[in-house]
Coordinates of C-alpha atoms in Angstrom, one line a residue:
M21 CA 69.2 120.6 127.4
W22 CA 69.4 123.7 125.2
Q23 CA 73.1 123.2 124.7
L24 CA 72.4 119.7 123.3
L25 CA 70.0 121.2 120.9
M26 CA 72.5 123.9 119.9
V27 CA 75.2 121.3 119.4
A28 CA 72.8 119.2 117.3
A29 CA 71.9 122.2 115.2
V30 CA 75.6 123.0 114.5
M31 CA 76.2 119.4 113.6
L32 CA 73.3 119.4 111.2
L33 CA 74.6 122.7 109.7
G34 CA 77.9 121.0 109.3
L35 CA 76.4 118.0 107.5
F36 CA 74.7 120.4 105.1
G37 CA 77.9 122.3 104.8
V38 CA 79.7 119.2 103.5
L39 CA 77.3 119.2 100.6
A40 CA 77.6 123.0 100.0
P41 CA 80.7 124.2 98.2
G42 CA 82.8 126.6 100.2
V43 CA 81.3 125.8 103.6
P44 CA 83.7 124.1 106.1
G45 CA 81.1 121.4 107.0
S46 CA 83.5 118.9 108.6
W47 CA 85.0 121.6 110.8
L48 CA 81.6 122.7 112.0
V49 CA 80.9 119.2 113.1
W50 CA 84.2 119.1 114.9
A51 CA 83.6 122.4 116.5
A52 CA 80.2 121.1 117.8
V53 CA 82.0 118.0 119.3
L54 CA 84.5 120.4 120.9
W55 CA 81.8 122.5 122.3
W56 CA 80.0 119.5 123.7
S57 CA 83.2 118.0 125.1
L58 CA 84.2 121.2 126.9
H59 CA 80.7 121.4 128.4
E60 CA 80.4 117.7 129.5
Q61 CA 84.0 117.1 130.6
T62 CA 83.7 113.4 130.9
G63 CA 86.0 110.6 129.8
L64 CA 83.6 109.6 127.0
A65 CA 83.4 113.2 125.8
W66 CA 87.2 113.5 125.6
I67 CA 87.5 110.2 123.8
L68 CA 84.9 111.3 121.3
L69 CA 86.7 114.6 120.8
V70 CA 90.1 112.9 120.3
S71 CA 88.7 110.2 118.0
S72 CA 86.7 112.7 115.9
T73 CA 89.8 114.9 115.6
A74 CA 91.8 112.0 114.3
L75 CA 89.1 110.9 111.9
L76 CA 88.7 114.3 110.4
L77 CA 92.5 114.7 110.0
L78 CA 92.6 111.3 108.3
T79 CA 89.7 112.3 106.1
Q80 CA 91.5 115.5 105.0
V81 CA 94.5 113.4 104.1
V82 CA 92.3 111.0 102.1
V83 CA 90.5 113.9 100.3
W84 CA 93.8 115.5 99.4
Q85 CA 94.9 112.3 97.8
L86 CA 91.8 112.0 95.7
P87 CA 91.7 113.8 92.3
P88 CA 90.6 117.5 92.6
R89 CA 86.9 118.3 92.3
R90 CA 86.0 119.2 88.7
F91 CA 82.3 119.5 88.4
R92 CA 82.3 121.6 85.3
G93 CA 80.9 119.6 82.4
T94 CA 79.0 117.3 84.7
A95 CA 75.3 117.6 85.4
L96 CA 75.8 118.3 89.1
T97 CA 73.1 120.5 90.4
R98 CA 71.8 121.4 93.9
R99 CA 69.0 118.8 93.3
T100 CA 71.6 116.1 92.7
I101 CA 73.5 117.0 95.8
G102 CA 70.2 117.0 97.8
Y103 CA 69.3 113.6 96.5
A104 CA 72.8 112.3 97.3
G105 CA 72.9 113.7 100.8
S106 CA 69.4 112.5 101.5
G107 CA 70.3 109.0 100.2
A108 CA 73.4 108.9 102.4
L109 CA 71.5 110.0 105.5
L110 CA 68.7 107.5 104.8
G111 CA 71.2 104.7 104.1
F112 CA 73.1 105.5 107.2
V113 CA 70.0 105.1 109.3
L114 CA 68.4 102.1 107.5
V115 CA 71.6 100.1 107.2
P116 CA 73.7 101.4 110.1
V117 CA 76.9 103.0 109.1
L118 CA 77.6 101.2 105.8
G119 CA 74.4 102.2 104.2
A120 CA 75.6 105.7 103.6
V121 CA 77.8 104.7 100.7
P122 CA 75.2 103.0 98.5
G123 CA 72.6 105.6 99.7
F124 CA 74.8 108.4 98.4
V125 CA 75.5 106.8 95.0
G126 CA 71.8 105.7 94.8
G127 CA 70.7 109.2 95.4
I128 CA 72.8 110.5 92.6
Y129 CA 71.5 107.7 90.3
L130 CA 67.9 108.4 91.2
C131 CA 68.2 112.1 90.5
E132 CA 69.9 111.4 87.1
R133 CA 67.4 108.7 86.3
R134 CA 64.5 111.1 86.8
R135 CA 66.4 113.8 84.8
L136 CA 67.6 111.7 81.9
G137 CA 64.9 108.9 81.8
G138 CA 67.0 105.9 80.9
H139 CA 69.1 103.5 82.9
G140 CA 72.2 103.7 80.7
Q141 CA 72.3 107.4 80.6
A142 CA 71.7 107.7 84.4
R143 CA 74.4 105.2 85.1
A144 CA 76.9 107.1 82.9
A145 CA 76.0 110.4 84.5
T146 CA 76.3 108.9 88.0
R147 CA 79.8 107.6 87.2
A148 CA 80.8 111.0 85.8
V149 CA 79.6 112.8 88.9
M150 CA 81.5 110.4 91.2
R151 CA 84.7 110.7 89.2
A152 CA 84.4 114.5 89.0
G153 CA 84.4 114.9 92.8
G154 CA 81.5 112.9 94.3
T155 CA 84.0 110.5 95.9
S156 CA 85.6 113.3 97.9
I157 CA 82.2 114.6 99.0
L158 CA 81.2 111.1 100.0
V159 CA 84.4 110.5 102.1
E160 CA 83.9 113.8 103.9
L161 CA 80.1 113.2 104.4
F162 CA 80.7 109.7 105.6
S163 CA 83.2 110.7 108.3
C164 CA 80.9 113.5 109.5
L165 CA 78.0 111.0 109.7
L166 CA 80.2 108.7 111.7
I167 CA 81.0 111.5 114.1
V168 CA 77.4 112.7 114.5
G169 CA 76.3 109.1 115.0
A170 CA 78.9 108.5 117.7
W171 CA 77.9 111.7 119.4
A172 CA 74.3 110.8 119.3
G173 CA 75.2 107.4 120.8
A174 CA 77.3 109.0 123.5
V175 CA 74.4 111.4 124.4
I176 CA 71.9 108.6 124.5
L177 CA 74.1 106.3 126.5
G178 CA 74.9 109.3 128.7

Protein backbone atom coordinates (compact mmCIF):
# COMPACT_ATOMS: atom_id res chain seq x y z
CA MET A 1 0.00 0.00 0.00
CA TRP A 2 2.76 2.46 0.89
CA GLN A 3 4.43 1.82 -2.45
CA LEU A 4 1.26 2.82 -4.29
CA LEU A 5 1.16 6.04 -2.31
CA MET A 6 4.81 6.74 -3.11
CA VAL A 7 4.27 6.02 -6.81
CA ALA A 8 1.23 8.32 -6.79
CA ALA A 9 3.28 11.05 -5.07
CA VAL A 10 6.06 10.79 -7.66
CA MET A 11 3.46 10.95 -10.45
CA LEU A 12 1.88 14.02 -8.89
CA LEU A 13 5.31 15.60 -8.60
CA GLY A 14 5.86 14.78 -12.26
CA LEU A 15 2.60 16.46 -13.24
CA PHE A 16 3.64 19.58 -11.37
CA GLY A 17 7.09 19.25 -12.93
CA VAL A 18 5.63 19.50 -16.43
CA LEU A 19 4.34 22.95 -15.48
CA ALA A 20 7.59 24.07 -13.83
CA PRO A 21 10.44 25.10 -16.10
CA GLY A 22 13.56 22.99 -15.81
CA VAL A 23 11.94 20.03 -14.05
CA PRO A 24 11.76 16.76 -16.01
CA GLY A 25 8.13 16.13 -15.19
CA SER A 26 7.36 13.59 -17.88
CA TRP A 27 10.37 11.53 -16.93
CA LEU A 28 9.30 11.53 -13.28
CA VAL A 29 5.93 10.13 -14.36
CA TRP A 30 7.73 7.49 -16.43
CA ALA A 31 10.04 6.62 -13.52
CA ALA A 32 7.00 6.13 -11.29
CA VAL A 33 5.44 3.75 -13.84
CA LEU A 34 8.77 1.90 -14.06
CA TRP A 35 8.94 1.62 -10.27
CA TRP A 36 5.35 0.31 -10.11
CA SER A 37 5.91 -2.13 -12.98
CA LEU A 38 9.05 -3.57 -11.41
CA HIS A 39 7.18 -4.02 -8.14
CA GLU A 40 4.00 -5.51 -9.63
CA GLN A 41 5.54 -7.65 -12.39
CA THR A 42 2.22 -8.48 -14.04
CA GLY A 43 1.31 -8.49 -17.69
CA LEU A 44 -0.77 -5.34 -17.25
CA ALA A 45 2.12 -3.57 -15.53
CA TRP A 46 4.52 -4.39 -18.36
CA ILE A 47 1.99 -3.33 -21.01
CA LEU A 48 1.52 -0.02 -19.20
CA LEU A 49 5.29 0.49 -18.96
CA VAL A 50 5.86 -0.21 -22.65
CA SER A 51 2.93 1.92 -23.79
CA SER A 52 3.87 4.83 -21.51
CA THR A 53 7.46 4.65 -22.78
CA ALA A 54 6.24 4.76 -26.38
CA LEU A 55 3.85 7.63 -25.62
CA LEU A 56 6.53 9.70 -23.91
CA LEU A 57 8.99 9.14 -26.73
CA LEU A 58 6.32 10.17 -29.24
CA THR A 59 5.57 13.21 -27.09
CA GLN A 60 9.22 14.23 -27.10
CA VAL A 61 9.28 13.99 -30.91
CA VAL A 62 6.14 16.13 -31.15
CA VAL A 63 7.49 18.72 -28.70
CA TRP A 64 10.76 18.93 -30.66
CA GLN A 65 8.75 19.62 -33.83
CA LEU A 66 6.86 22.51 -32.23
CA PRO A 67 8.37 26.00 -32.19
CA PRO A 68 10.73 26.59 -29.25
CA ARG A 69 9.29 28.02 -26.06
CA ARG A 70 9.68 31.79 -25.95
CA PHE A 71 7.79 33.17 -23.00
CA ARG A 72 9.62 36.47 -22.86
CA GLY A 73 7.26 39.27 -23.79
CA THR A 74 4.16 37.30 -22.86
CA ALA A 75 2.30 37.65 -19.61
CA LEU A 76 3.05 34.10 -18.51
CA THR A 77 3.24 33.96 -14.74
CA ARG A 78 3.14 31.21 -12.14
CA ARG A 79 -0.49 32.06 -11.62
CA THR A 80 -1.23 31.55 -15.31
CA ILE A 81 0.53 28.17 -15.25
CA GLY A 82 -1.41 27.24 -12.11
CA TYR A 83 -4.72 28.13 -13.71
CA ALA A 84 -3.81 26.24 -16.89
CA GLY A 85 -2.72 23.12 -14.98
CA SER A 86 -5.77 23.19 -12.75
CA GLY A 87 -8.02 23.66 -15.74
CA ALA A 88 -6.40 20.73 -17.55
CA LEU A 89 -6.74 18.45 -14.53
CA LEU A 90 -10.33 19.49 -13.92
CA GLY A 91 -11.19 19.09 -17.59
CA PHE A 92 -9.49 15.68 -17.69
CA VAL A 93 -11.66 14.48 -14.81
CA LEU A 94 -14.97 16.13 -15.81
CA VAL A 95 -14.84 15.22 -19.50
CA PRO A 96 -12.65 12.12 -19.45
CA VAL A 97 -9.42 12.48 -21.41
CA LEU A 98 -10.48 15.08 -24.01
CA GLY A 99 -11.46 17.71 -21.45
CA ALA A 100 -7.81 18.42 -20.63
CA VAL A 101 -7.28 20.47 -23.79
CA PRO A 102 -10.14 22.95 -23.37
CA GLY A 103 -9.48 22.97 -19.63
CA PHE A 104 -5.87 24.04 -20.18
CA VAL A 105 -6.75 26.79 -22.64
CA GLY A 106 -9.73 27.82 -20.52
CA GLY A 107 -7.50 28.11 -17.46
CA ILE A 108 -5.16 30.46 -19.30
CA TYR A 109 -8.12 32.49 -20.58
CA LEU A 110 -9.67 32.73 -17.11
CA CYS A 111 -6.41 33.95 -15.59
CA GLU A 112 -5.92 36.52 -18.34
CA ARG A 113 -9.54 37.63 -18.12
CA ARG A 114 -9.15 38.26 -14.39
CA ARG A 115 -5.86 40.09 -14.97
CA LEU A 116 -6.85 42.19 -17.98
CA GLY A 117 -10.59 42.57 -17.48
CA GLY A 118 -11.84 42.36 -21.06
CA HIS A 119 -12.69 39.49 -23.37
CA GLY A 120 -10.73 40.74 -26.36
CA GLN A 121 -7.56 41.40 -24.40
CA ALA A 122 -7.80 38.07 -22.59
CA ARG A 123 -8.36 36.23 -25.87
CA ALA A 124 -5.33 37.90 -27.45
CA ALA A 125 -3.17 37.17 -24.39
CA THR A 126 -4.31 33.53 -24.37
CA ARG A 127 -3.41 33.18 -28.02
CA ALA A 128 0.00 34.77 -27.37
CA VAL A 129 0.74 32.38 -24.49
CA MET A 130 -0.30 29.34 -26.53
CA ARG A 131 1.87 30.44 -29.46
CA ALA A 132 4.83 31.24 -27.20
CA GLY A 133 5.01 27.73 -25.82
CA GLY A 134 1.75 26.82 -24.20
CA THR A 135 1.14 24.22 -26.89
CA SER A 136 4.29 22.29 -26.01
CA ILE A 137 3.39 22.38 -22.32
CA LEU A 138 -0.13 21.19 -23.18
CA VAL A 139 1.18 18.26 -25.26
CA GLU A 140 3.51 17.13 -22.50
CA LEU A 141 0.91 17.59 -19.76
CA PHE A 142 -1.74 15.75 -21.77
CA SER A 143 0.51 12.73 -22.30
CA CYS A 144 1.39 12.64 -18.60
CA LEU A 145 -2.29 12.88 -17.66
CA LEU A 146 -3.01 9.95 -19.99
CA ILE A 147 -0.30 7.87 -18.33
CA VAL A 148 -1.42 8.75 -14.80
CA GLY A 149 -5.04 7.99 -15.74
CA ALA A 150 -4.06 4.63 -17.25
CA TRP A 151 -2.02 3.81 -14.16
CA ALA A 152 -4.91 4.70 -11.86
CA GLY A 153 -7.22 2.54 -13.95
CA ALA A 154 -4.75 -0.36 -13.79
CA VAL A 155 -4.44 -0.04 -10.03
CA ILE A 156 -8.21 0.12 -9.54
CA LEU A 157 -8.90 -2.78 -11.88
CA GLY A 158 -6.03 -4.59 -10.25
